[in-house]
mmCIF file of C-alpha atoms and ligand atoms in Angstrom:
data_model
loop_
_atom_site.group_PDB
_atom_site.id
_atom_site.type_symbol
_atom_site.label_atom_id
_atom_site.label_comp_id
_atom_site.label_asym_id
_atom_site.label_seq_id
_atom_site.Cartn_x
_atom_site.Cartn_y
_atom_site.Cartn_z
ATOM 1 C CA UNK A 23 -42.042 -57.067 -15.208
ATOM 2 C CA UNK A 24 -41.216 -58.914 -11.946
ATOM 3 C CA UNK A 25 -44.034 -58.877 -9.119
ATOM 4 C CA UNK A 26 -41.224 -57.919 -6.532
ATOM 5 C CA UNK A 27 -40.277 -54.814 -8.673
ATOM 6 C CA UNK A 28 -41.788 -51.510 -9.514
ATOM 7 C CA UNK A 29 -41.710 -48.420 -10.902
ATOM 8 C CA UNK A 30 -42.218 -45.408 -8.981
ATOM 9 C CA UNK A 31 -41.953 -41.817 -9.913
ATOM 10 C CA UNK A 32 -41.540 -39.320 -7.000
ATOM 11 C CA UNK A 33 -40.218 -35.841 -6.054
ATOM 12 C CA UNK A 34 -37.672 -35.198 -3.472
ATOM 13 C CA UNK A 35 -36.605 -32.047 -2.674
ATOM 14 C CA UNK A 36 -38.291 -30.226 -5.975
ATOM 15 C CA UNK A 37 -36.727 -32.985 -8.247
ATOM 16 C CA UNK A 38 -38.495 -35.645 -10.004
ATOM 17 C CA UNK A 39 -37.200 -38.795 -10.185
ATOM 18 C CA UNK A 40 -38.356 -42.015 -11.913
ATOM 19 C CA UNK A 41 -36.639 -45.477 -10.123
ATOM 20 C CA UNK A 42 -37.652 -49.083 -10.125
ATOM 21 C CA UNK A 43 -37.874 -50.268 -6.771
ATOM 22 C CA UNK A 44 -37.610 -53.548 -4.872
ATOM 23 C CA UNK A 45 -40.927 -53.808 -3.400
ATOM 24 C CA UNK A 46 -39.241 -54.709 0.262
ATOM 25 C CA UNK A 47 -36.722 -51.387 -0.166
ATOM 26 C CA UNK A 48 -37.378 -48.981 2.894
ATOM 27 C CA UNK A 49 -37.537 -45.555 1.706
ATOM 28 C CA UNK A 50 -34.707 -44.508 4.117
ATOM 29 C CA UNK A 51 -32.254 -46.944 1.734
ATOM 30 C CA UNK A 52 -33.656 -45.613 -1.123
ATOM 31 C CA UNK A 53 -33.227 -42.164 -0.274
ATOM 32 C CA UNK A 54 -29.634 -42.871 1.226
ATOM 33 C CA UNK A 55 -28.369 -45.179 -1.179
ATOM 34 C CA UNK A 56 -30.444 -44.779 -4.592
ATOM 35 C CA UNK A 57 -30.444 -41.066 -4.561
ATOM 36 C CA UNK A 58 -27.352 -40.597 -2.382
ATOM 37 C CA UNK A 59 -28.656 -38.302 0.015
ATOM 38 C CA UNK A 60 -27.137 -39.768 2.657
ATOM 39 C CA UNK A 61 -27.776 -36.942 5.443
ATOM 40 C CA UNK A 62 -31.088 -38.899 5.914
ATOM 41 C CA UNK A 63 -29.722 -40.586 8.864
ATOM 42 C CA UNK A 64 -30.779 -44.343 10.020
ATOM 43 C CA UNK A 65 -30.261 -45.629 13.960
ATOM 44 C CA UNK A 66 -33.011 -47.907 15.341
ATOM 45 C CA UNK A 67 -34.837 -49.041 11.814
ATOM 46 C CA UNK A 68 -37.500 -49.397 13.530
ATOM 47 C CA UNK A 69 -39.357 -46.245 14.256
ATOM 48 C CA UNK A 70 -38.075 -45.181 17.568
ATOM 49 C CA UNK A 71 -35.518 -42.513 17.270
ATOM 50 C CA UNK A 72 -36.604 -40.488 14.837
ATOM 51 C CA UNK A 73 -33.410 -39.906 13.000
ATOM 52 C CA UNK A 74 -34.451 -41.190 9.255
ATOM 53 C CA UNK A 75 -37.221 -38.250 9.399
ATOM 54 C CA UNK A 76 -38.091 -37.119 6.308
ATOM 55 C CA UNK A 77 -41.378 -34.549 5.094
ATOM 56 C CA UNK A 78 -43.587 -36.654 3.113
ATOM 57 C CA UNK A 79 -46.337 -34.372 1.163
ATOM 58 C CA UNK A 80 -45.020 -31.632 4.100
ATOM 59 C CA UNK A 81 -45.861 -34.041 7.064
ATOM 60 C CA UNK A 82 -43.080 -35.383 9.643
ATOM 61 C CA UNK A 83 -42.586 -39.281 8.775
ATOM 62 C CA UNK A 84 -40.561 -41.902 9.394
ATOM 63 C CA UNK A 85 -38.207 -43.404 6.748
ATOM 64 C CA UNK A 86 -37.435 -46.470 8.082
ATOM 65 C CA UNK A 87 -41.246 -47.457 8.574
ATOM 66 C CA UNK A 88 -41.977 -46.928 5.077
ATOM 67 C CA UNK A 89 -41.362 -48.660 1.813
ATOM 68 C CA UNK A 90 -40.214 -46.749 -1.070
ATOM 69 C CA UNK A 91 -43.111 -48.147 -3.163
ATOM 70 C CA UNK A 92 -45.404 -46.151 -0.514
ATOM 71 C CA UNK A 93 -43.773 -42.840 -1.817
ATOM 72 C CA UNK A 94 -45.141 -43.401 -5.427
ATOM 73 C CA UNK A 95 -46.287 -40.127 -6.591
ATOM 74 C CA UNK A 96 -45.646 -37.765 -3.407
ATOM 75 C CA UNK A 97 -43.352 -35.196 -2.259
ATOM 76 C CA UNK A 98 -40.212 -36.216 -0.360
ATOM 77 C CA UNK A 99 -38.430 -33.048 1.362
ATOM 78 C CA UNK A 100 -35.234 -34.191 3.166
ATOM 79 C CA UNK A 101 -32.378 -32.532 5.361
ATOM 80 C CA UNK A 102 -30.361 -31.678 1.944
ATOM 81 C CA UNK A 103 -33.329 -29.417 1.124
ATOM 82 C CA UNK A 104 -32.821 -27.043 3.957
ATOM 83 C CA UNK A 105 -29.553 -25.389 2.902
ATOM 84 C CA UNK A 106 -25.693 -26.148 3.037
ATOM 85 C CA UNK A 107 -22.673 -24.779 4.300
ATOM 86 C CA UNK A 108 -22.423 -21.286 3.214
ATOM 87 C CA UNK A 109 -25.958 -21.119 2.631
ATOM 88 C CA UNK A 110 -27.391 -22.364 5.955
ATOM 89 C CA UNK A 111 -31.442 -21.483 6.554
ATOM 90 C CA UNK A 112 -32.555 -19.756 9.698
ATOM 91 C CA UNK A 113 -33.123 -23.226 11.629
ATOM 92 C CA UNK A 114 -29.781 -24.619 10.508
ATOM 93 C CA UNK A 115 -27.997 -21.479 11.625
ATOM 94 C CA UNK A 116 -29.557 -21.006 14.892
ATOM 95 C CA UNK A 117 -28.503 -24.649 15.577
ATOM 96 C CA UNK A 118 -24.812 -23.374 15.190
ATOM 97 C CA UNK A 119 -25.070 -20.536 17.092
ATOM 98 C CA UNK A 120 -26.344 -22.414 20.018
ATOM 99 C CA UNK A 121 -24.480 -25.444 20.252
ATOM 100 C CA UNK A 122 -27.857 -27.452 19.520
ATOM 101 C CA UNK A 123 -25.777 -30.357 17.781
ATOM 102 C CA UNK A 124 -22.704 -32.919 19.386
ATOM 103 C CA UNK A 125 -22.074 -36.231 17.482
ATOM 104 C CA UNK A 126 -24.856 -34.338 14.872
ATOM 105 C CA UNK A 127 -26.223 -38.148 14.264
ATOM 106 C CA UNK A 128 -29.563 -37.010 15.110
ATOM 107 C CA UNK A 129 -29.535 -33.346 13.983
ATOM 108 C CA UNK A 130 -31.129 -34.372 10.466
ATOM 109 C CA UNK A 131 -34.090 -36.002 12.185
ATOM 110 C CA UNK A 132 -34.328 -32.837 14.438
ATOM 111 C CA UNK A 133 -33.877 -30.263 11.681
ATOM 112 C CA UNK A 134 -37.065 -31.796 9.586
ATOM 113 C CA UNK A 135 -39.006 -32.090 12.554
ATOM 114 C CA UNK A 136 -38.512 -28.914 13.912
ATOM 115 C CA UNK A 137 -39.080 -27.964 10.292
ATOM 116 C CA UNK A 138 -42.764 -29.568 10.453
ATOM 117 C CA UNK A 139 -43.224 -27.635 13.812
ATOM 118 C CA UNK A 140 -42.250 -24.186 12.432
ATOM 119 C CA UNK A 141 -44.287 -24.691 9.746
ATOM 120 C CA UNK A 142 -47.309 -25.606 11.262
ATOM 121 C CA UNK A 143 -47.464 -24.144 14.892
ATOM 122 C CA UNK A 144 -46.995 -21.304 16.861
ATOM 123 C CA UNK A 145 -44.364 -22.804 19.300
ATOM 124 C CA UNK A 146 -45.438 -20.539 22.035
ATOM 125 C CA UNK A 147 -43.825 -22.396 25.133
ATOM 126 C CA UNK A 148 -41.017 -24.271 25.334
ATOM 127 C CA UNK A 149 -43.131 -27.245 26.354
ATOM 128 C CA UNK A 150 -44.489 -26.944 22.984
ATOM 129 C CA UNK A 151 -41.492 -27.302 21.266
ATOM 130 C CA UNK A 152 -40.356 -30.117 23.495
ATOM 131 C CA UNK A 153 -43.617 -32.244 22.803
ATOM 132 C CA UNK A 154 -43.081 -31.785 19.201
ATOM 133 C CA UNK A 155 -39.822 -32.705 19.433
ATOM 134 C CA UNK A 156 -40.932 -36.041 22.012
ATOM 135 C CA UNK A 157 -40.352 -38.774 19.037
ATOM 136 C CA UNK A 158 -36.929 -37.824 18.397
ATOM 137 C CA UNK A 159 -34.194 -39.136 20.434
ATOM 138 C CA UNK A 160 -30.636 -37.488 21.051
ATOM 139 C CA UNK A 161 -27.919 -40.078 22.441
ATOM 140 C CA UNK A 162 -25.726 -37.259 22.997
ATOM 141 C CA UNK A 163 -28.682 -35.392 25.558
ATOM 142 C CA UNK A 164 -28.449 -32.503 23.986
ATOM 143 C CA UNK A 165 -32.408 -31.321 24.345
ATOM 144 C CA UNK A 166 -31.750 -27.949 25.980
ATOM 145 C CA UNK A 167 -29.715 -26.570 23.113
ATOM 146 C CA UNK A 168 -31.996 -27.876 20.804
ATOM 147 C CA UNK A 169 -34.842 -26.242 22.364
ATOM 148 C CA UNK A 170 -33.006 -23.055 22.716
ATOM 149 C CA UNK A 171 -32.322 -23.253 18.876
ATOM 150 C CA UNK A 172 -35.775 -23.553 17.700
ATOM 151 C CA UNK A 173 -36.882 -20.549 20.437
ATOM 152 C CA UNK A 174 -34.652 -18.481 18.599
ATOM 153 C CA UNK A 175 -36.044 -19.018 15.293
ATOM 154 C CA UNK A 176 -39.429 -18.319 16.979
ATOM 155 C CA UNK A 177 -38.517 -15.339 18.791
ATOM 156 C CA UNK A 178 -36.073 -13.456 16.226
ATOM 157 C CA UNK A 179 -38.845 -13.521 13.970
ATOM 158 C CA UNK A 180 -36.628 -15.174 11.393
ATOM 159 C CA UNK A 181 -38.469 -16.683 8.487
ATOM 160 C CA UNK A 182 -39.800 -20.440 8.810
ATOM 161 C CA UNK A 183 -38.168 -22.974 6.770
HETATM 162 S S1 FES B 204 -34.496 -45.209 12.012
HETATM 163 FE FE1 FES B 204 -35.833 -44.191 11.575
HETATM 164 S S2 FES B 204 -36.924 -44.155 13.908
HETATM 165 FE FE2 FES B 204 -34.906 -44.512 14.348
HETATM 166 S S1 FES B 205 -26.136 -35.061 18.843
HETATM 167 FE FE1 FES B 205 -25.678 -36.762 19.296
HETATM 168 S S2 FES B 205 -27.184 -37.850 19.104
HETATM 169 FE FE2 FES B 205 -27.559 -35.970 19.246
#
């Protein structure tokens, strides 16, 4: 086999995939182009904006800072795992109700980071939420609404994602 290519097996949103990938292929490009899961956005491509955030074995990770081969044998969750139009989960509903998106470019990354936070931490204060989101940038500067949306999920005792 050409050493620039690798056979990988991974789970994405609970589905198993086997693919042959180039060594240099970024995980973000693999998810978007090879798997056609375009909900994961790509902004800066150098780890600054958080738009490409996915969960890797349950922990948030920048898909633009990883190669697809590094996800071999692991479990990835993308924004498509949360819900869909007509079947949104509580976090997505809350983003909708609290106007927590404007252009929506940062939204997949915000939702995946928030999912990680809601699973792991009590988020007792808004500061806890802000600190948790500090690695995600919103160019539309809608931060207050995003914090309110996550706060509402915590306060209303909705089922956490
Ligand atoms: S696209 Fe990955 S952090 Fe900006
Ligand atoms: S809603 Fe536009 S970048 Fe956040």
